[in-house]
CSV table of C-alpha atoms in Angstrom, one decimal:
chain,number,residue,atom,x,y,z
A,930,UNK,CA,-9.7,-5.1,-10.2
A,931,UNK,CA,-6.8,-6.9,-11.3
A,932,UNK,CA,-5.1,-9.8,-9.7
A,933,UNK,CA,-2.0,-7.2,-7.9
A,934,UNK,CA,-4.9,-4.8,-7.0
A,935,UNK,CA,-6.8,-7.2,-5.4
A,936,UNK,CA,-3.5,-8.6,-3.3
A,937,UNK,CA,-2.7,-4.6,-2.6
A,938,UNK,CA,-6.0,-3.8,-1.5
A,939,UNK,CA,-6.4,-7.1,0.3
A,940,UNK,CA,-2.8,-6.0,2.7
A,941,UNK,CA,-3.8,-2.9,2.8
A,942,UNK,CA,-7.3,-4.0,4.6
A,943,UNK,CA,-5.6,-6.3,6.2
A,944,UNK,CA,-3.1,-4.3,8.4
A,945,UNK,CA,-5.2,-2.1,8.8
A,946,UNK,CA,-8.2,-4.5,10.6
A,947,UNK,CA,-5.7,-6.2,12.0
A,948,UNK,CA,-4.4,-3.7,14.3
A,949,UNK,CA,-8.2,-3.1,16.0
A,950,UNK,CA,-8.7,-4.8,18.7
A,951,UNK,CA,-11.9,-6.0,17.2
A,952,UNK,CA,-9.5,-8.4,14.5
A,953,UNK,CA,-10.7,-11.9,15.4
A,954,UNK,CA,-7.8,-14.8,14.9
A,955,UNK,CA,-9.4,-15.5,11.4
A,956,UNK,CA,-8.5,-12.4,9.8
A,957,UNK,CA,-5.4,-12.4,11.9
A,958,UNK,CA,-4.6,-16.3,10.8
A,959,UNK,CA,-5.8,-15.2,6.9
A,960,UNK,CA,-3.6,-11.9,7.2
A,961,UNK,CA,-1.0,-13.9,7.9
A,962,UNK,CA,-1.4,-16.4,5.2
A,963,UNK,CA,-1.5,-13.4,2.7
A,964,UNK,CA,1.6,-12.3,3.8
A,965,UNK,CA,3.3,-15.2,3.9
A,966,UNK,CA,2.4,-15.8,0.7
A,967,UNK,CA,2.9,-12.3,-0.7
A,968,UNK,CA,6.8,-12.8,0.5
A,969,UNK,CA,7.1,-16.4,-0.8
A,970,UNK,CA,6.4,-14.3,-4.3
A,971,UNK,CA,8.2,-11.7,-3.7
A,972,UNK,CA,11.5,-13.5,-3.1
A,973,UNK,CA,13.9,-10.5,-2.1
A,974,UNK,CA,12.0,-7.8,-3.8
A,975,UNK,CA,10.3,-7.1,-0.2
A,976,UNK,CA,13.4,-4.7,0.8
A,977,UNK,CA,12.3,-2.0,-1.9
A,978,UNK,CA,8.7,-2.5,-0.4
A,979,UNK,CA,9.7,-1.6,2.9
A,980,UNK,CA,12.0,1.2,2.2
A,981,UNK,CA,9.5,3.5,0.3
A,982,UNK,CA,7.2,6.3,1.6
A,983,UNK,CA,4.1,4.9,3.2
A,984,UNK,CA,2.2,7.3,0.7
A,985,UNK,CA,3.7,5.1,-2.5
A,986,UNK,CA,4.3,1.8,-0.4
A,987,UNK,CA,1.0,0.4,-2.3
A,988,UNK,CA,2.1,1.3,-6.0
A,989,UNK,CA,5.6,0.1,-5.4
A,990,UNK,CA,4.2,-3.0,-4.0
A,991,UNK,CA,1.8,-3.6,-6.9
A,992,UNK,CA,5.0,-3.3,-9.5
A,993,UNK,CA,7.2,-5.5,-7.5
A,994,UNK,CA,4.3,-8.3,-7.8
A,995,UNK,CA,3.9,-7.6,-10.9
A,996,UNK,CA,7.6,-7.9,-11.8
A,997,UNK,CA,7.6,-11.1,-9.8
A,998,UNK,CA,4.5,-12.9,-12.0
A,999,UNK,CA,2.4,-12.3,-9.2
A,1000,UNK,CA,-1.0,-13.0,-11.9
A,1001,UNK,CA,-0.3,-16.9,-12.0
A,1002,UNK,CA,0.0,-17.1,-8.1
A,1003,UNK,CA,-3.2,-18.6,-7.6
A,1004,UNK,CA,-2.5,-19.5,-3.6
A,1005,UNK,CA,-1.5,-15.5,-3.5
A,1006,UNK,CA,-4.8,-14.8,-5.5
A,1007,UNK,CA,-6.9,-16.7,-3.0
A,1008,UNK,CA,-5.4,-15.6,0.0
A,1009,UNK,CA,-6.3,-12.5,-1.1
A,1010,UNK,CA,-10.0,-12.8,-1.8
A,1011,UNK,CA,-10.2,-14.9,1.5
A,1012,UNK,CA,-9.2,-12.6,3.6
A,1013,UNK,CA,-11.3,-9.4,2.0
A,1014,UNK,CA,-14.1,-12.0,2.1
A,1015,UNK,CA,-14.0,-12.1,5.9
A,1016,UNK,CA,-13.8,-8.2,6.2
A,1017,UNK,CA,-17.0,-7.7,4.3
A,1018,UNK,CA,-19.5,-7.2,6.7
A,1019,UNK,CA,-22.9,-8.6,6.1
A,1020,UNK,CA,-25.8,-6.7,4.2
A,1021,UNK,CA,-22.6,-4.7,2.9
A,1022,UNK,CA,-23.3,-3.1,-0.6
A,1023,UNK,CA,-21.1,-3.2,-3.2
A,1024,UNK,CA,-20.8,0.0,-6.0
A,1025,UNK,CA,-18.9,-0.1,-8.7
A,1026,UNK,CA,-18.1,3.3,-11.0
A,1027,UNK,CA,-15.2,2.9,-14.0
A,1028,UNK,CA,-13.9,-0.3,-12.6
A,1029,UNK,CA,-12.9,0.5,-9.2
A,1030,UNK,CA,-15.1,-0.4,-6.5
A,1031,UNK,CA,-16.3,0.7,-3.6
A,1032,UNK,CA,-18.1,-1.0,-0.2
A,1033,UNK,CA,-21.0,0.8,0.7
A,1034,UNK,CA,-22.8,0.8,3.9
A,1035,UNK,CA,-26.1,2.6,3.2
A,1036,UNK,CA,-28.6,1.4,6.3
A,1037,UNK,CA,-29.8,4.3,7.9
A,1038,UNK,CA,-28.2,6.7,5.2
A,1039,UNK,CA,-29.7,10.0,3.8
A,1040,UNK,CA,-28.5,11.3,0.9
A,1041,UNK,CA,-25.9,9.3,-0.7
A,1042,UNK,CA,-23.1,10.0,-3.6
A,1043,UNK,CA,-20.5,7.3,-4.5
A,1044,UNK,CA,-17.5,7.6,-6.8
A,1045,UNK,CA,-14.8,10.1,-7.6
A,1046,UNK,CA,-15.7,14.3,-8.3
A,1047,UNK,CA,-19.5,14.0,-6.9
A,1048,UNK,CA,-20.7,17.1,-5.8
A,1049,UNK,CA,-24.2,17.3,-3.6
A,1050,UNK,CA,-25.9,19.5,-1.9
A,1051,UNK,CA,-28.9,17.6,0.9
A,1052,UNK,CA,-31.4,20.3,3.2
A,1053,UNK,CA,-32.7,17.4,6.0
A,1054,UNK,CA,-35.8,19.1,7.6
């Protein structure tokens, strides 16, 4: 996962914990860090961010990072990692298939596939 994928996937989690009511102030206070720090990098490229369709918003946001250097922005880097750090729950697996990755939560499971064009077929008795 590059640098802009992890900052993506990291405001992507982000909102999307944040708007449970379960969201303690940590994620909420490292949320907003991320954010704030996503901006700072952004300068005034947020605009085209915010106008696209919610479908591409996460591809337009990784090229305006990328356009804006966001690789070398170490504070955006670690805001980033500290946030998705306090989403992953404990005894949470991680999988990774052809570079992407995937969190896994496989207590109690039966049958498992993981990654992209799996196909399975389980007879519980």
């Amino acid at each position: 996962m590059t640098g802009v994928d992890l900052v993506v996937a990291a405001i992507a989690a982000g909102a999307t914990a944040g708007l449970t009511d379960a969201a303690n102030s940590g994620v909420r206070d490292a949320y907003e860090a991320l954010r704030t720090a996503a901006r700072r990098r952004l300068g005034g490229r947020e605009e085209r961010v915010e106008q696209a369709d919610p479908e591409a918003r996460g591809a337009v946001l990784a090229e305006e990072l990328t356009a804006a250097g966001a690789l070398e922005d170490e504070e955006l880097l670690r805001a980033a990692r500290v946030l998705l750090d306090l989403l992953r729950q404990p005894g949470e697996d991680q999988v990774r298939l052809g570079g992407d990755e995937y969190r896994v939560d496989l207590r109690d499971a039966k049958g498992v596939a993981v990654g992209p064009d799996i196909q399975q077929t389980n007879n519980f008795n």
